[in-house]
Amino acid sequence: PIVPRIASSSSSAPPPPSPLRPDSTPVRAMLAAQQSLSVNLEHKKYVNLGLWDLKRQGPLDLVKYWTTQGTPFSYLNALAMDVLPAQASSVSSERVFSSSKLTCTRARNKISTSTVEALQILKYALRHRQPSAAPTETLDESEIDSTCTLDLMVRLSGYEWGHDAILEVETAP
């Protein structure tokens, strides 16, 4: 059996770990402590205001409230303005998730996020075929398919891909 060694209390023992990260400086630590204190003070100040009395003051528009409360509560205002205007759900985001579900199947469950993103962009570009506006003087006339070349495809055509299927675009007669 393996017996763990107990460190002796000799002078060769390493010093206790510093509360500061090795790459931080005292100035950074002081600024972080000051910011933490500022955040805590702002939070306490907000909590001490108490709850909004709906019976006496009526309903509250949160976005309007935080727009007017920005000065005394700068941290909470920044947080509220990041979170509140976001919609809970929209048709476009639901459409993206639905399209992603078709890409991320059980057979393709190990696809990286960057690959899924690239596939979604490519799928969108192919569905909404836009003629290329790329400068034609850099390409030979034989290389240009003016009927259905996508900007996305023009940019990708210079890379070395393992499979040519991504670069082949069917053109309508």
mmCIF file of C-alpha atoms in Angstrom:
data_model
loop_
_atom_site.group_PDB
_atom_site.id
_atom_site.type_symbol
_atom_site.label_atom_id
_atom_site.label_comp_id
_atom_site.label_asym_id
_atom_site.label_seq_id
_atom_site.Cartn_x
_atom_site.Cartn_y
_atom_site.Cartn_z
ATOM 1 C CA PRO A 1 0.000 0.000 0.000
ATOM 2 C CA ILE A 2 1.058 3.570 -0.654
ATOM 3 C CA VAL A 3 1.446 5.644 2.470
ATOM 4 C CA PRO A 4 1.215 9.405 2.008
ATOM 5 C CA ARG A 5 4.127 11.358 3.383
ATOM 6 C CA ILE A 6 3.419 14.025 5.921
ATOM 7 C CA ALA A 7 5.429 17.175 5.367
ATOM 8 C CA SER A 8 7.842 17.813 8.159
ATOM 9 C CA SER A 9 7.917 21.138 9.893
ATOM 10 C CA SER A 10 11.462 21.830 8.755
ATOM 11 C CA SER A 11 12.600 25.064 7.178
ATOM 12 C CA SER A 12 12.500 23.488 3.688
ATOM 13 C CA ALA A 13 8.692 23.597 3.629
ATOM 14 C CA PRO A 14 7.313 25.976 1.002
ATOM 15 C CA PRO A 15 5.867 29.268 2.218
ATOM 16 C CA PRO A 16 2.075 29.505 2.502
ATOM 17 C CA PRO A 17 0.347 30.536 -0.734
ATOM 18 C CA SER A 18 -0.043 34.243 -1.269
ATOM 19 C CA PRO A 19 -3.607 35.617 -1.481
ATOM 20 C CA LEU A 20 -2.478 37.462 -4.625
ATOM 21 C CA ARG A 21 -2.031 35.686 -7.918
ATOM 22 C CA PRO A 22 1.604 35.414 -8.990
ATOM 23 C CA ASP A 23 1.055 37.650 -12.011
ATOM 24 C CA SER A 24 -0.824 40.371 -10.132
ATOM 25 C CA THR A 25 0.717 43.484 -8.714
ATOM 26 C CA PRO A 26 -0.151 45.304 -5.499
ATOM 27 C CA VAL A 27 -1.735 48.085 -7.550
ATOM 28 C CA ARG A 28 -4.036 45.651 -9.348
ATOM 29 C CA ALA A 29 -4.960 44.030 -6.048
ATOM 30 C CA MET A 30 -5.733 47.416 -4.534
ATOM 31 C CA LEU A 31 -7.905 48.396 -7.521
ATOM 32 C CA ALA A 32 -9.760 45.078 -7.376
ATOM 33 C CA ALA A 33 -10.403 45.530 -3.650
ATOM 34 C CA GLN A 34 -11.587 49.099 -4.228
ATOM 35 C CA GLN A 35 -13.944 47.997 -7.013
ATOM 36 C CA SER A 36 -15.291 45.150 -4.870
ATOM 37 C CA LEU A 37 -15.943 47.584 -2.029
ATOM 38 C CA SER A 38 -17.662 49.985 -4.426
ATOM 39 C CA VAL A 39 -19.925 47.214 -5.749
ATOM 40 C CA ASN A 40 -20.815 46.088 -2.218
ATOM 41 C CA LEU A 41 -21.615 49.650 -1.125
ATOM 42 C CA GLU A 42 -23.835 50.210 -4.159
ATOM 43 C CA HIS A 43 -25.658 46.941 -3.487
ATOM 44 C CA LYS A 44 -26.272 47.853 0.169
ATOM 45 C CA LYS A 45 -27.499 51.310 -0.857
ATOM 46 C CA TYR A 46 -29.976 49.735 -3.299
ATOM 47 C CA VAL A 47 -31.203 47.133 -0.781
ATOM 48 C CA ASN A 48 -31.765 49.879 1.815
ATOM 49 C CA LEU A 49 -34.219 51.606 -0.558
ATOM 50 C CA GLY A 50 -36.729 48.871 0.183
ATOM 51 C CA LEU A 51 -39.311 47.239 -2.036
ATOM 52 C CA TRP A 52 -41.435 49.031 -4.621
ATOM 53 C CA ASP A 53 -44.963 49.416 -3.283
ATOM 54 C CA LEU A 54 -47.226 48.391 -6.168
ATOM 55 C CA LYS A 55 -50.420 49.432 -4.377
ATOM 56 C CA ARG A 56 -49.202 52.935 -3.658
ATOM 57 C CA GLN A 57 -46.935 53.643 -6.636
ATOM 58 C CA GLY A 58 -48.492 51.480 -9.349
ATOM 59 C CA PRO A 59 -46.851 49.239 -11.921
ATOM 60 C CA LEU A 60 -43.228 49.830 -12.833
ATOM 61 C CA ASP A 61 -41.538 49.907 -16.232
ATOM 62 C CA LEU A 62 -38.160 48.395 -15.337
ATOM 63 C CA VAL A 63 -36.265 49.698 -18.369
ATOM 64 C CA LYS A 64 -37.514 53.243 -17.737
ATOM 65 C CA TYR A 65 -36.725 52.908 -14.018
ATOM 66 C CA TRP A 66 -33.123 51.841 -14.612
ATOM 67 C CA THR A 67 -32.652 54.496 -17.279
ATOM 68 C CA THR A 68 -33.464 57.161 -14.682
ATOM 69 C CA GLN A 69 -31.588 55.443 -11.813
ATOM 70 C CA GLY A 70 -28.318 55.198 -13.762
ATOM 71 C CA THR A 71 -26.321 57.803 -11.853
ATOM 72 C CA PRO A 72 -26.558 56.604 -8.228
ATOM 73 C CA PHE A 73 -26.378 52.909 -9.206
ATOM 74 C CA SER A 74 -23.884 52.664 -12.059
ATOM 75 C CA TYR A 75 -23.049 48.949 -11.636
ATOM 76 C CA LEU A 76 -26.658 47.826 -11.191
ATOM 77 C CA ASN A 77 -27.725 50.079 -14.060
ATOM 78 C CA ALA A 78 -25.151 48.517 -16.389
ATOM 79 C CA LEU A 79 -26.302 45.037 -15.383
ATOM 80 C CA ALA A 80 -29.990 45.903 -15.773
ATOM 81 C CA MET A 81 -29.463 47.508 -19.182
ATOM 82 C CA ASP A 82 -27.661 44.366 -20.380
ATOM 83 C CA VAL A 83 -30.363 41.985 -19.169
ATOM 84 C CA LEU A 84 -33.738 43.755 -19.294
ATOM 85 C CA PRO A 85 -34.040 44.802 -22.963
ATOM 86 C CA ALA A 86 -33.306 41.232 -24.123
ATOM 87 C CA GLN A 87 -36.383 39.471 -25.419
ATOM 88 C CA ALA A 88 -37.257 36.154 -23.838
ATOM 89 C CA SER A 89 -37.884 34.599 -27.235
ATOM 90 C CA SER A 90 -38.088 35.727 -30.798
ATOM 91 C CA VAL A 91 -38.968 34.102 -34.067
ATOM 92 C CA SER A 92 -35.462 34.513 -35.487
ATOM 93 C CA SER A 93 -33.745 32.850 -32.527
ATOM 94 C CA GLU A 94 -36.278 29.996 -32.586
ATOM 95 C CA ARG A 95 -35.547 29.557 -36.284
ATOM 96 C CA VAL A 96 -31.799 29.341 -35.588
ATOM 97 C CA PHE A 97 -32.296 26.707 -32.883
ATOM 98 C CA SER A 98 -34.570 24.722 -35.175
ATOM 99 C CA SER A 99 -31.979 24.843 -37.946
ATOM 100 C CA SER A 100 -29.210 23.887 -35.510
ATOM 101 C CA LYS A 101 -31.241 20.883 -34.384
ATOM 102 C CA LEU A 102 -31.101 19.570 -37.947
ATOM 103 C CA THR A 103 -27.312 20.000 -37.980
ATOM 104 C CA CYS A 104 -26.573 18.588 -34.515
ATOM 105 C CA THR A 105 -27.979 15.083 -34.708
ATOM 106 C CA ARG A 106 -27.045 12.040 -32.615
ATOM 107 C CA ALA A 107 -24.676 10.935 -35.365
ATOM 108 C CA ARG A 108 -22.953 14.335 -35.301
ATOM 109 C CA ASN A 109 -22.800 14.934 -31.558
ATOM 110 C CA LYS A 110 -19.051 15.585 -31.501
ATOM 111 C CA ILE A 111 -19.080 18.590 -33.852
ATOM 112 C CA SER A 112 -17.256 21.571 -32.363
ATOM 113 C CA THR A 113 -19.098 24.833 -31.800
ATOM 114 C CA SER A 114 -17.028 26.622 -34.431
ATOM 115 C CA THR A 115 -17.930 23.947 -37.002
ATOM 116 C CA VAL A 116 -21.636 24.210 -36.132
ATOM 117 C CA GLU A 117 -21.414 27.983 -36.494
ATOM 118 C CA ALA A 118 -19.682 27.678 -39.880
ATOM 119 C CA LEU A 119 -22.276 25.158 -41.078
ATOM 120 C CA GLN A 120 -25.148 27.410 -39.974
ATOM 121 C CA ILE A 121 -23.649 30.402 -41.792
ATOM 122 C CA LEU A 122 -23.065 28.310 -44.903
ATOM 123 C CA LYS A 123 -26.604 26.900 -44.767
ATOM 124 C CA TYR A 124 -28.046 30.420 -44.452
ATOM 125 C CA ALA A 125 -25.889 31.698 -47.324
ATOM 126 C CA LEU A 126 -26.914 28.846 -49.592
ATOM 127 C CA ARG A 127 -30.614 29.343 -48.827
ATOM 128 C CA HIS A 128 -30.435 33.084 -49.464
ATOM 129 C CA ARG A 129 -28.230 32.979 -52.538
ATOM 130 C CA GLN A 130 -26.816 36.435 -53.150
ATOM 131 C CA PRO A 131 -24.812 37.078 -56.310
ATOM 132 C CA SER A 132 -21.170 37.803 -55.653
ATOM 133 C CA ALA A 133 -19.983 41.383 -55.485
ATOM 134 C CA ALA A 134 -16.323 40.325 -55.333
ATOM 135 C CA PRO A 135 -13.867 42.082 -57.646
ATOM 136 C CA THR A 136 -13.530 40.037 -60.839
ATOM 137 C CA GLU A 137 -10.148 41.357 -61.949
ATOM 138 C CA THR A 138 -8.329 38.996 -59.567
ATOM 139 C CA LEU A 139 -9.937 35.870 -61.054
ATOM 140 C CA ASP A 140 -9.750 34.432 -64.567
ATOM 141 C CA GLU A 141 -12.970 34.398 -66.558
ATOM 142 C CA SER A 142 -12.931 30.595 -66.549
ATOM 143 C CA GLU A 143 -12.977 30.588 -62.724
ATOM 144 C CA ILE A 144 -15.966 32.896 -62.398
ATOM 145 C CA ASP A 145 -19.469 31.516 -62.294
ATOM 146 C CA SER A 146 -21.402 34.745 -62.630
ATOM 147 C CA THR A 147 -24.793 33.063 -62.346
ATOM 148 C CA CYS A 148 -24.613 31.836 -58.774
ATOM 149 C CA THR A 149 -21.302 32.536 -57.012
ATOM 150 C CA LEU A 150 -21.720 33.487 -53.387
ATOM 151 C CA ASP A 151 -19.479 35.956 -51.583
ATOM 152 C CA LEU A 152 -18.958 33.319 -48.920
ATOM 153 C CA MET A 153 -17.791 30.805 -51.503
ATOM 154 C CA VAL A 154 -15.386 33.271 -53.104
ATOM 155 C CA ARG A 155 -13.708 33.853 -49.745
ATOM 156 C CA LEU A 156 -13.495 30.151 -48.946
ATOM 157 C CA SER A 157 -12.218 29.024 -52.339
ATOM 158 C CA GLY A 158 -8.608 29.970 -51.552
ATOM 159 C CA TYR A 159 -8.360 27.613 -48.590
ATOM 160 C CA GLU A 160 -7.274 24.012 -48.781
ATOM 161 C CA TRP A 161 -10.250 21.898 -47.787
ATOM 162 C CA GLY A 162 -10.159 18.157 -47.288
ATOM 163 C CA HIS A 163 -13.335 17.714 -49.325
ATOM 164 C CA ASP A 164 -14.529 19.673 -52.359
ATOM 165 C CA ALA A 165 -18.253 19.295 -51.566
ATOM 166 C CA ILE A 166 -18.315 22.541 -49.624
ATOM 167 C CA LEU A 167 -16.984 24.477 -52.619
ATOM 168 C CA GLU A 168 -19.263 22.991 -55.269
ATOM 169 C CA VAL A 169 -22.380 25.025 -55.950
ATOM 170 C CA GLU A 170 -25.005 23.809 -58.352
ATOM 171 C CA THR A 171 -26.044 26.433 -60.852
ATOM 172 C CA ALA A 172 -29.481 26.737 -62.348
ATOM 173 C CA PRO A 173 -29.530 26.440 -66.177
#
